[in-house]
PDB file of C-alpha atoms in Angstrom:
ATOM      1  CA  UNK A  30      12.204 -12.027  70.783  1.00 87.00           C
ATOM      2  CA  UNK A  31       9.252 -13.639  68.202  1.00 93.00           C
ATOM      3  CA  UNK A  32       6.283 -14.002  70.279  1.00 95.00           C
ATOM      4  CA  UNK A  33       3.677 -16.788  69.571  1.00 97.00           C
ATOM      5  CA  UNK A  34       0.016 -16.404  70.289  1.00 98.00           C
ATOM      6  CA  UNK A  35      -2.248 -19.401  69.561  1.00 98.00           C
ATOM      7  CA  UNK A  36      -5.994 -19.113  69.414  1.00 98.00           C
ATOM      8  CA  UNK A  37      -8.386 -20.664  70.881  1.00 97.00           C
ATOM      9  CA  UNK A  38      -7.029 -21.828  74.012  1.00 98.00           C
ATOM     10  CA  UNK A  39      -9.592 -24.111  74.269  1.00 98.00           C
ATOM     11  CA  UNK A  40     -11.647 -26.038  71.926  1.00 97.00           C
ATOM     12  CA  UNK A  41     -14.727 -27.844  72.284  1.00 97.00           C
ATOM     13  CA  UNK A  42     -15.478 -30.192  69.280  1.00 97.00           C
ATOM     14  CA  UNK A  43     -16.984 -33.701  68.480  1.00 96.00           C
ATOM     15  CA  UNK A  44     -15.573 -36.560  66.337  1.00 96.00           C
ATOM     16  CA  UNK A  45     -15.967 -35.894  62.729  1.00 97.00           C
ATOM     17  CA  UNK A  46     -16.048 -32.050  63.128  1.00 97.00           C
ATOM     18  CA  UNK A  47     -13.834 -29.649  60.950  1.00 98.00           C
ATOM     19  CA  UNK A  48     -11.478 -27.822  63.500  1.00 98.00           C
ATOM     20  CA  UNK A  49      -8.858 -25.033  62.929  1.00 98.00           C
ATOM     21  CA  UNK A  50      -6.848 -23.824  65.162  1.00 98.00           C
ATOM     22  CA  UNK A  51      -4.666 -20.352  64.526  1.00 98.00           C
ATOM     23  CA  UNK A  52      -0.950 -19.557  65.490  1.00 98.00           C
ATOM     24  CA  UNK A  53      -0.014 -15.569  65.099  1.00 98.00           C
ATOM     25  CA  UNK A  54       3.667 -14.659  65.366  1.00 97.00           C
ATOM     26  CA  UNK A  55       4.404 -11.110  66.946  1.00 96.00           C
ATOM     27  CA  UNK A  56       6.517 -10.804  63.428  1.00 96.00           C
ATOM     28  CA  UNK A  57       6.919 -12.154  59.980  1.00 96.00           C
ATOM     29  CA  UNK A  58       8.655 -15.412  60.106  1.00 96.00           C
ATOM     30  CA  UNK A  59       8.694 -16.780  56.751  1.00 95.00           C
ATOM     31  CA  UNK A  60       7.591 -20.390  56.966  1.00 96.00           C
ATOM     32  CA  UNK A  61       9.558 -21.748  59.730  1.00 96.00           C
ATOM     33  CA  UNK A  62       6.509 -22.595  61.681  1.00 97.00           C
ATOM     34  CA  UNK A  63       5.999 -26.405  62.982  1.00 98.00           C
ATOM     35  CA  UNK A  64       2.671 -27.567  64.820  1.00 98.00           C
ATOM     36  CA  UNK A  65       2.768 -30.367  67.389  1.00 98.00           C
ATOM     37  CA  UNK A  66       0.348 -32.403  69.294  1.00 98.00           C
ATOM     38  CA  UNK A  67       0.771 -33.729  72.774  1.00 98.00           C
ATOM     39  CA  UNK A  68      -1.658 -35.718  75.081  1.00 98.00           C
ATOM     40  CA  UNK A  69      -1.323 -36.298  78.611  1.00 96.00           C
ATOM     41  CA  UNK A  70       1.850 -37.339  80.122  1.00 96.00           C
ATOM     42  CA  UNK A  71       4.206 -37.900  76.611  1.00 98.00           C
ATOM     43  CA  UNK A  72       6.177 -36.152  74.852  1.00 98.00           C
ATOM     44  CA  UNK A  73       5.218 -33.867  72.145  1.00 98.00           C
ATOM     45  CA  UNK A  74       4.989 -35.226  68.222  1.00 98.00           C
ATOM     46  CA  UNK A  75       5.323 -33.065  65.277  1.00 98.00           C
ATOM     47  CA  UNK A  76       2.831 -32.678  62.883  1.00 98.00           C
ATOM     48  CA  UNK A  77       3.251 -30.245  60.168  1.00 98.00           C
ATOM     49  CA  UNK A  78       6.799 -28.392  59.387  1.00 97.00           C
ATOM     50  CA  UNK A  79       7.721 -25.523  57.358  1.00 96.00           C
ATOM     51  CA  UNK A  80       3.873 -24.559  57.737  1.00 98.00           C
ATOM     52  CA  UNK A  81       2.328 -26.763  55.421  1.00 98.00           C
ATOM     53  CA  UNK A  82       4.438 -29.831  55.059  1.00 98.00           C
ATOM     54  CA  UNK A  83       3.071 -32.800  56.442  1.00 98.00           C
ATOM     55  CA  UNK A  84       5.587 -35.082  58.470  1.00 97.00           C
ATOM     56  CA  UNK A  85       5.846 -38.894  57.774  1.00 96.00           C
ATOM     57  CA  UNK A  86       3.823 -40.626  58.999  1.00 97.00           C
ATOM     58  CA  UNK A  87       1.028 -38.769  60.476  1.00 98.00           C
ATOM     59  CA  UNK A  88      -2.858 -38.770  58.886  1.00 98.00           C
ATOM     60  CA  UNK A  89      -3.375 -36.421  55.901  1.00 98.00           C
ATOM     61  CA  UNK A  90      -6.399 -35.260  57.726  1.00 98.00           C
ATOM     62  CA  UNK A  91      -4.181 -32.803  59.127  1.00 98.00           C
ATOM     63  CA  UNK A  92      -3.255 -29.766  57.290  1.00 98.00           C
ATOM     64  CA  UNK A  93      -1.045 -26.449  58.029  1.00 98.00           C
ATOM     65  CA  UNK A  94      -1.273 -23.459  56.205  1.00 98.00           C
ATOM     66  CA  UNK A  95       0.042 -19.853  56.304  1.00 97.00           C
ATOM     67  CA  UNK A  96       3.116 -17.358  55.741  1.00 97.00           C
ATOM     68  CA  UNK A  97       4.646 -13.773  57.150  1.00 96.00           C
ATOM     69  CA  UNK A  98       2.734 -14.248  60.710  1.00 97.00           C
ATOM     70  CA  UNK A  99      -1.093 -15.776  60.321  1.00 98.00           C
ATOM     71  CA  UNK A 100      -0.752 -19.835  60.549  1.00 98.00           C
ATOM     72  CA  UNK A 101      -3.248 -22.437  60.901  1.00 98.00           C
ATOM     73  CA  UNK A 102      -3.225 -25.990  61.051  1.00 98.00           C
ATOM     74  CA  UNK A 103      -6.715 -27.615  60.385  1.00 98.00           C
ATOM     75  CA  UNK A 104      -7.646 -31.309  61.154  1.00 98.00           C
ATOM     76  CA  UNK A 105     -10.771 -32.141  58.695  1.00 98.00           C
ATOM     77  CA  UNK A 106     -12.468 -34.562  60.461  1.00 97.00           C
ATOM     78  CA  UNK A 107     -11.789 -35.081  63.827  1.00 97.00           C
ATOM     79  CA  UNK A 108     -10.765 -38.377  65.140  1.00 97.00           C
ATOM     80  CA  UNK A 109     -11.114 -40.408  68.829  1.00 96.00           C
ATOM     81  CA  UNK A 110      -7.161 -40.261  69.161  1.00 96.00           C
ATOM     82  CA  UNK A 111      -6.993 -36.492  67.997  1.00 97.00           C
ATOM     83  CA  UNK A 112      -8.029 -35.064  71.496  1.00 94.00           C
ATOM     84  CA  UNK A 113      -5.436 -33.182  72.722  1.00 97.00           C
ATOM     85  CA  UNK A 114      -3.596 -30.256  73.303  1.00 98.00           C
ATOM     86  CA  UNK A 115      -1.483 -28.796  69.963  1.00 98.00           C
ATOM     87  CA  UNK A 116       1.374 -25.718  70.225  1.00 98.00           C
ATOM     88  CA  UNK A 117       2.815 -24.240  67.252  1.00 98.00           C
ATOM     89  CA  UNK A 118       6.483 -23.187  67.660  1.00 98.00           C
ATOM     90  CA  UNK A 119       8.659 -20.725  65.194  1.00 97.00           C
ATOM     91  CA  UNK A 120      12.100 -21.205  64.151  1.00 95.00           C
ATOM     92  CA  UNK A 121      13.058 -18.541  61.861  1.00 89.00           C
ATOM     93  CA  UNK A 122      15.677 -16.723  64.903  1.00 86.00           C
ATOM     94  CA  UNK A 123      17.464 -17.440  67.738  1.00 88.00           C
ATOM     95  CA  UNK A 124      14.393 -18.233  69.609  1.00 85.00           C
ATOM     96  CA  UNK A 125      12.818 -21.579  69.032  1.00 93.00           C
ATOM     97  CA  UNK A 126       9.535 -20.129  70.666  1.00 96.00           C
ATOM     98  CA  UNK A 127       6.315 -21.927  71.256  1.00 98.00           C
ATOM     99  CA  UNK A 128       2.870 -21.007  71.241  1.00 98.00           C
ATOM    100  CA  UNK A 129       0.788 -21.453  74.700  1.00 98.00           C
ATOM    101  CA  UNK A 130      -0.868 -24.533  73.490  1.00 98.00           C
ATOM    102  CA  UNK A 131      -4.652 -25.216  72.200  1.00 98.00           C
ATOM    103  CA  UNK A 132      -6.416 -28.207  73.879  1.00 98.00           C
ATOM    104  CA  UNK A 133      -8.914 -29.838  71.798  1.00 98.00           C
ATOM    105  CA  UNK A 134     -11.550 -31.814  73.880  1.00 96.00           C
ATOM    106  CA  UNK A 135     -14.762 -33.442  73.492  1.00 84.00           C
TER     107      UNK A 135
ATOM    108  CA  UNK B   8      15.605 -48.708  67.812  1.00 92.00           C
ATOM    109  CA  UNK B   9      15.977 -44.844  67.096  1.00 94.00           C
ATOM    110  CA  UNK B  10      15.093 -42.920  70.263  1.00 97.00           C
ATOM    111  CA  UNK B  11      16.528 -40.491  73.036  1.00 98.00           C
ATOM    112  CA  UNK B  12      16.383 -41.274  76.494  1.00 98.00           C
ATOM    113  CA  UNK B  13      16.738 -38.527  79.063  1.00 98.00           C
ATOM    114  CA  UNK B  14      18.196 -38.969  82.715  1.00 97.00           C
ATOM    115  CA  UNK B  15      19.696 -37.537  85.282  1.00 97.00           C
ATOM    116  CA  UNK B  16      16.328 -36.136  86.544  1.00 96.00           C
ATOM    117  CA  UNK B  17      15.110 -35.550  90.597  1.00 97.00           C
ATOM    118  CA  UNK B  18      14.615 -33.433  93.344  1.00 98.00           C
ATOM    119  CA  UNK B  19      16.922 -30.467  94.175  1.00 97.00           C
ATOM    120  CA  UNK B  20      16.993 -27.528  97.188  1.00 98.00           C
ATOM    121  CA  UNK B  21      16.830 -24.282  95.426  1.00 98.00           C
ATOM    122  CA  UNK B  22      20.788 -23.188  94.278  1.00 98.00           C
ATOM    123  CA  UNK B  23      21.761 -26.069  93.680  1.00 98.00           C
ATOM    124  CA  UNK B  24      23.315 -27.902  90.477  1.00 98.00           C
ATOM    125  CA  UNK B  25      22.096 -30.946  88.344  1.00 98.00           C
ATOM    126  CA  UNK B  26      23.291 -32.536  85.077  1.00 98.00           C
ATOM    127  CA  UNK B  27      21.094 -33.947  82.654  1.00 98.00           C
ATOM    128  CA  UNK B  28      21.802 -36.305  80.164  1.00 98.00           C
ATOM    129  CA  UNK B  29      20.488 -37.740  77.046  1.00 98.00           C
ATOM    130  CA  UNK B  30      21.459 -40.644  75.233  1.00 98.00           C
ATOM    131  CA  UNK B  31      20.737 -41.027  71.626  1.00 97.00           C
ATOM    132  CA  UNK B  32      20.522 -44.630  70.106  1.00 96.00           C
ATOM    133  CA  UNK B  33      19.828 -45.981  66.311  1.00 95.00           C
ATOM    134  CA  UNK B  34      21.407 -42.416  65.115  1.00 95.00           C
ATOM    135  CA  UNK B  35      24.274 -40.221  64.819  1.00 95.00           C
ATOM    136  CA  UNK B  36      23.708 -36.589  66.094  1.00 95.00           C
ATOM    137  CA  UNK B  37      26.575 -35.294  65.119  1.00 94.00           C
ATOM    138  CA  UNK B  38      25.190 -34.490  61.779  1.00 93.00           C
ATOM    139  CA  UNK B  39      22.213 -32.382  63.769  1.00 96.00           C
ATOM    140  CA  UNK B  40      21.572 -29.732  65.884  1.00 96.00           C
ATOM    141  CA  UNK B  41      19.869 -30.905  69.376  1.00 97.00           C
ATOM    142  CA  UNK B  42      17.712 -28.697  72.098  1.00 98.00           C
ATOM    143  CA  UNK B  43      16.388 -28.989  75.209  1.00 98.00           C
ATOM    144  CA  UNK B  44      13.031 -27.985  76.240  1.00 98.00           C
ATOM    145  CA  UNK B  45      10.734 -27.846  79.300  1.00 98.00           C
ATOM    146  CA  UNK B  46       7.466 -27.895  80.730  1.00 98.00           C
ATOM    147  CA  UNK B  47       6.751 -26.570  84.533  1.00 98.00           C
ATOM    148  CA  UNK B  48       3.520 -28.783  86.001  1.00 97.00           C
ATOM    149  CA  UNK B  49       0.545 -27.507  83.802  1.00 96.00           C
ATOM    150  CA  UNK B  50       1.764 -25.466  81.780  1.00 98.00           C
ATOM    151  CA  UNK B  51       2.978 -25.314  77.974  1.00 98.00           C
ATOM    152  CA  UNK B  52       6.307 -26.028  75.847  1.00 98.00           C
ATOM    153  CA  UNK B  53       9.558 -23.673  76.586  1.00 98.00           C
ATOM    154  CA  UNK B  54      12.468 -24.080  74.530  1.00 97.00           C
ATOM    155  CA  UNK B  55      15.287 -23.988  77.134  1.00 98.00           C
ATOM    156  CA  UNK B  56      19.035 -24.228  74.925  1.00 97.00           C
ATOM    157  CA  UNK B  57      19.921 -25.471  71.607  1.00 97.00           C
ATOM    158  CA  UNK B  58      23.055 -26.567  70.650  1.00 96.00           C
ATOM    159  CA  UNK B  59      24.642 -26.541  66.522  1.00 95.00           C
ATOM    160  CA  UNK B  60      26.195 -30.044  64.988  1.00 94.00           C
ATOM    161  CA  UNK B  61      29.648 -29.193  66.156  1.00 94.00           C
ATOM    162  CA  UNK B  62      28.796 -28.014  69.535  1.00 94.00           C
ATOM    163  CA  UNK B  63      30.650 -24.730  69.083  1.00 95.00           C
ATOM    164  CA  UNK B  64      27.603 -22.511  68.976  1.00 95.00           C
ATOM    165  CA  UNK B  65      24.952 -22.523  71.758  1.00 96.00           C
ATOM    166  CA  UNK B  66      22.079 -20.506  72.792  1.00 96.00           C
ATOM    167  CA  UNK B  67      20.036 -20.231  75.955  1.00 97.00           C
ATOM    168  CA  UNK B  68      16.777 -18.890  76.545  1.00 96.00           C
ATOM    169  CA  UNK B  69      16.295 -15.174  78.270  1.00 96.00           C
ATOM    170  CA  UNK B  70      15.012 -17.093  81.668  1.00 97.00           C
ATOM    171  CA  UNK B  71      18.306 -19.043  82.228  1.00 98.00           C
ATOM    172  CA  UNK B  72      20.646 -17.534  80.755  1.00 97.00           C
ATOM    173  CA  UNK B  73      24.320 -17.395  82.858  1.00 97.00           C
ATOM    174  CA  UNK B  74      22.927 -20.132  84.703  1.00 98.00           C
ATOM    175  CA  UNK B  75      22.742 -23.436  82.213  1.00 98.00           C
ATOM    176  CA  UNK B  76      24.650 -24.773  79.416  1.00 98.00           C
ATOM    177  CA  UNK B  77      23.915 -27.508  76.954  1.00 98.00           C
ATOM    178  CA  UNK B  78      27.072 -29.082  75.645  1.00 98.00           C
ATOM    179  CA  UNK B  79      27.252 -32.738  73.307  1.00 97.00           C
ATOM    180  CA  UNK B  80      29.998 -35.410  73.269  1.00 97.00           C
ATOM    181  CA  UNK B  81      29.520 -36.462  69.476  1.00 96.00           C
ATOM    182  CA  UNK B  82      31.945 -39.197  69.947  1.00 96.00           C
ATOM    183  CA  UNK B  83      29.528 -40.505  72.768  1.00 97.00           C
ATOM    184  CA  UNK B  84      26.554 -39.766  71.149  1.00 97.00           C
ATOM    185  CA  UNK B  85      25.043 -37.431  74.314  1.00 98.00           C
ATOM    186  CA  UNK B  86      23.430 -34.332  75.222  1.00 98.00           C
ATOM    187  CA  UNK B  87      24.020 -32.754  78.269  1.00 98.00           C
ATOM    188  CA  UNK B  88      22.359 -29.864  80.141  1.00 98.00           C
ATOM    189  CA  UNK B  89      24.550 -28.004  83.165  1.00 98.00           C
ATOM    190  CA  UNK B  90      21.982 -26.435  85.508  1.00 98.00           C
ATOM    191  CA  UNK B  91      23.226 -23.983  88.752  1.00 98.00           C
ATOM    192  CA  UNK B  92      21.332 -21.784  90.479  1.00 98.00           C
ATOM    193  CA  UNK B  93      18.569 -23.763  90.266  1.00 98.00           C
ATOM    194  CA  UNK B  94      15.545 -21.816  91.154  1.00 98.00           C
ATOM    195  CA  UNK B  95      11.640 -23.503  92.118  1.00 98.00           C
ATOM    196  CA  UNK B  96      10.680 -22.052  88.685  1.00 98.00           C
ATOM    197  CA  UNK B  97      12.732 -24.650  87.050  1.00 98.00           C
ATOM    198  CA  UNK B  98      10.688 -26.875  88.079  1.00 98.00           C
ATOM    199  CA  UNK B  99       9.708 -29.121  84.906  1.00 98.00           C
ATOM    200  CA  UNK B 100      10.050 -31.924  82.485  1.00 98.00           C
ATOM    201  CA  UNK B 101      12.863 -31.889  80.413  1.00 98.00           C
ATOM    202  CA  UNK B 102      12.785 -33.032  77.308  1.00 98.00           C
ATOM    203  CA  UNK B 103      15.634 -33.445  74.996  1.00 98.00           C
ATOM    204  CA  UNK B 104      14.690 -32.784  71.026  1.00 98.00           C
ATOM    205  CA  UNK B 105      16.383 -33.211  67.878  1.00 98.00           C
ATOM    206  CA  UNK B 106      16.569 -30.570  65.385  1.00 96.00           C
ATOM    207  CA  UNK B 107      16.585 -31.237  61.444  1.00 82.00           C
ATOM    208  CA  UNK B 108      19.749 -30.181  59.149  1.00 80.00           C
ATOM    209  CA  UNK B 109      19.882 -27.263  60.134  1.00 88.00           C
ATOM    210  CA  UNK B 110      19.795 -25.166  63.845  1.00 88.00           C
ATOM    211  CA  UNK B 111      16.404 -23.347  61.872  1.00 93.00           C
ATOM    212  CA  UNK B 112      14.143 -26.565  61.474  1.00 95.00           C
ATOM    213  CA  UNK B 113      11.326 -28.795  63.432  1.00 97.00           C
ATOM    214  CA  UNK B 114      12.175 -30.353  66.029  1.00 97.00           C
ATOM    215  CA  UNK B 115      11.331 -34.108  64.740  1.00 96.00           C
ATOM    216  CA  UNK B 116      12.372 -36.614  67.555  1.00 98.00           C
ATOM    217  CA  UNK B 117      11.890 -35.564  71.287  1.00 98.00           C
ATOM    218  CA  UNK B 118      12.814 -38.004  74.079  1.00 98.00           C
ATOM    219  CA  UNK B 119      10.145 -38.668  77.139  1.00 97.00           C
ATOM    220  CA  UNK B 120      11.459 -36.010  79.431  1.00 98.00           C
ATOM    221  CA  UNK B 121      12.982 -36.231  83.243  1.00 98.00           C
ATOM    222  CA  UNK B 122      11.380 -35.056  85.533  1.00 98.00           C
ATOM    223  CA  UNK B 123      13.377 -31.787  87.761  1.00 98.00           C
ATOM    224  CA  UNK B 124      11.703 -30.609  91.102  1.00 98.00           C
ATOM    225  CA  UNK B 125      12.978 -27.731  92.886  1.00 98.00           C
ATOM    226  CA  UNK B 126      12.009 -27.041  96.239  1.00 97.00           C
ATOM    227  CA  UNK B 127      13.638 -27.076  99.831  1.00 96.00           C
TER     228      UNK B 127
END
């Protein structure tokens, strides 16, 4: 099975900063990567499918980028409401698997 | 209103069975594939089962595998998720997520999750 490896786990960062957060897969998966963001006690809310494309709806200060099995998604100025904890997730086999999650906090 | 609303959710001694549910509302899913996935107390996302458009092709992940099965009533516009053998580490929110077109896509609509507790 595709393994997913996120990195940091943790992120420190302050509103307005530039923050990237990276998603390795433990082999090439194309595109079929999707990032999500969750906060505390709701469900999770996709952000950015097929790597880079942005889903309706959400700010176009964030970004995803990447192919093969380096991904990042990138939020360029960090808001108030952005605190919280993102996992990428792959979907290029029969294993929908997610990354362990970043948390972004103040 | 275009949601999914999970139930069937609560506490359970270890080996025994639930059912989950989840109701879809404002659109059809018989024109998408549909998942569930969980998360223990803590911890991060796990996909859990998936399930095609047609129902007729299903897949489980490695950690309960022979033990749960997803199945969908199209006509009824439901998801369901079988679970025997329960064991404490099933113990977790279960969400139920829609998939795009196809069984390889984003999962782009999630419902708020049941809670499942495991423990004698």
């Amino acid at each position: 099975d595709i393994q997913m490896t996120q990195s940091p786990s943790t992120l420190s960062a302050s509103v307005g900063d530039r923050v990237t957060i990276t998603c390795r897969a433990s082999q090439r998966i194309g595109s079929w990567l999707a990032w999500y963001q969750q906060k505390p006690g709701k469900a999770p809310k996709l952000l950015i499918f097929d790597a880079s494309s942005l889903e309706s709806g959400v700010p176009s200060r964030f970004s995803g980028s990447g192919s093969g099995a380096e991904f990042t998604l990138t939020i360029s100025s960090l808001q108030p409401d952005d605190f919280a904890t993102y996992y990428c997730q792959q979907y290029n086999s029969f294993s929908w698997a997610f990354g362990q999650g970043t948390k972004v906090e103040i | 209103e275009v949601q999914l609303l999970e139930s069937g959710g609560g506490l359970i001694q270890p080996g025994g069975s639930l059912r989950l549910s989840c109701a879809a509302s404002g659109f059809t899913i018989s024109s998408y594939a549909m998942s569930w996935v969980r998360q223990a107390p803590g911890k991060g996302l796990e996909w859990v089962s998936v399930i095609n458009d047609r129902g007729d092709k299903t897949y489980n992940a490695d950690s309960v595998k022979g033990r749960f099965t997803i199945s969908r009533d199209n006509s009824n516009n439901t998801l369901d998720l079988q679970m025997d053998s329960l064991r404490v580490e099933d113990t977790a929110v279960y969400y139920c997520a829609k998939i795009g077109i196809t069984l390889f896509d984003a999962y782009d609509m999630w419902g708020q999750g049941t809670m499942v507790t495991v423990s004698s």
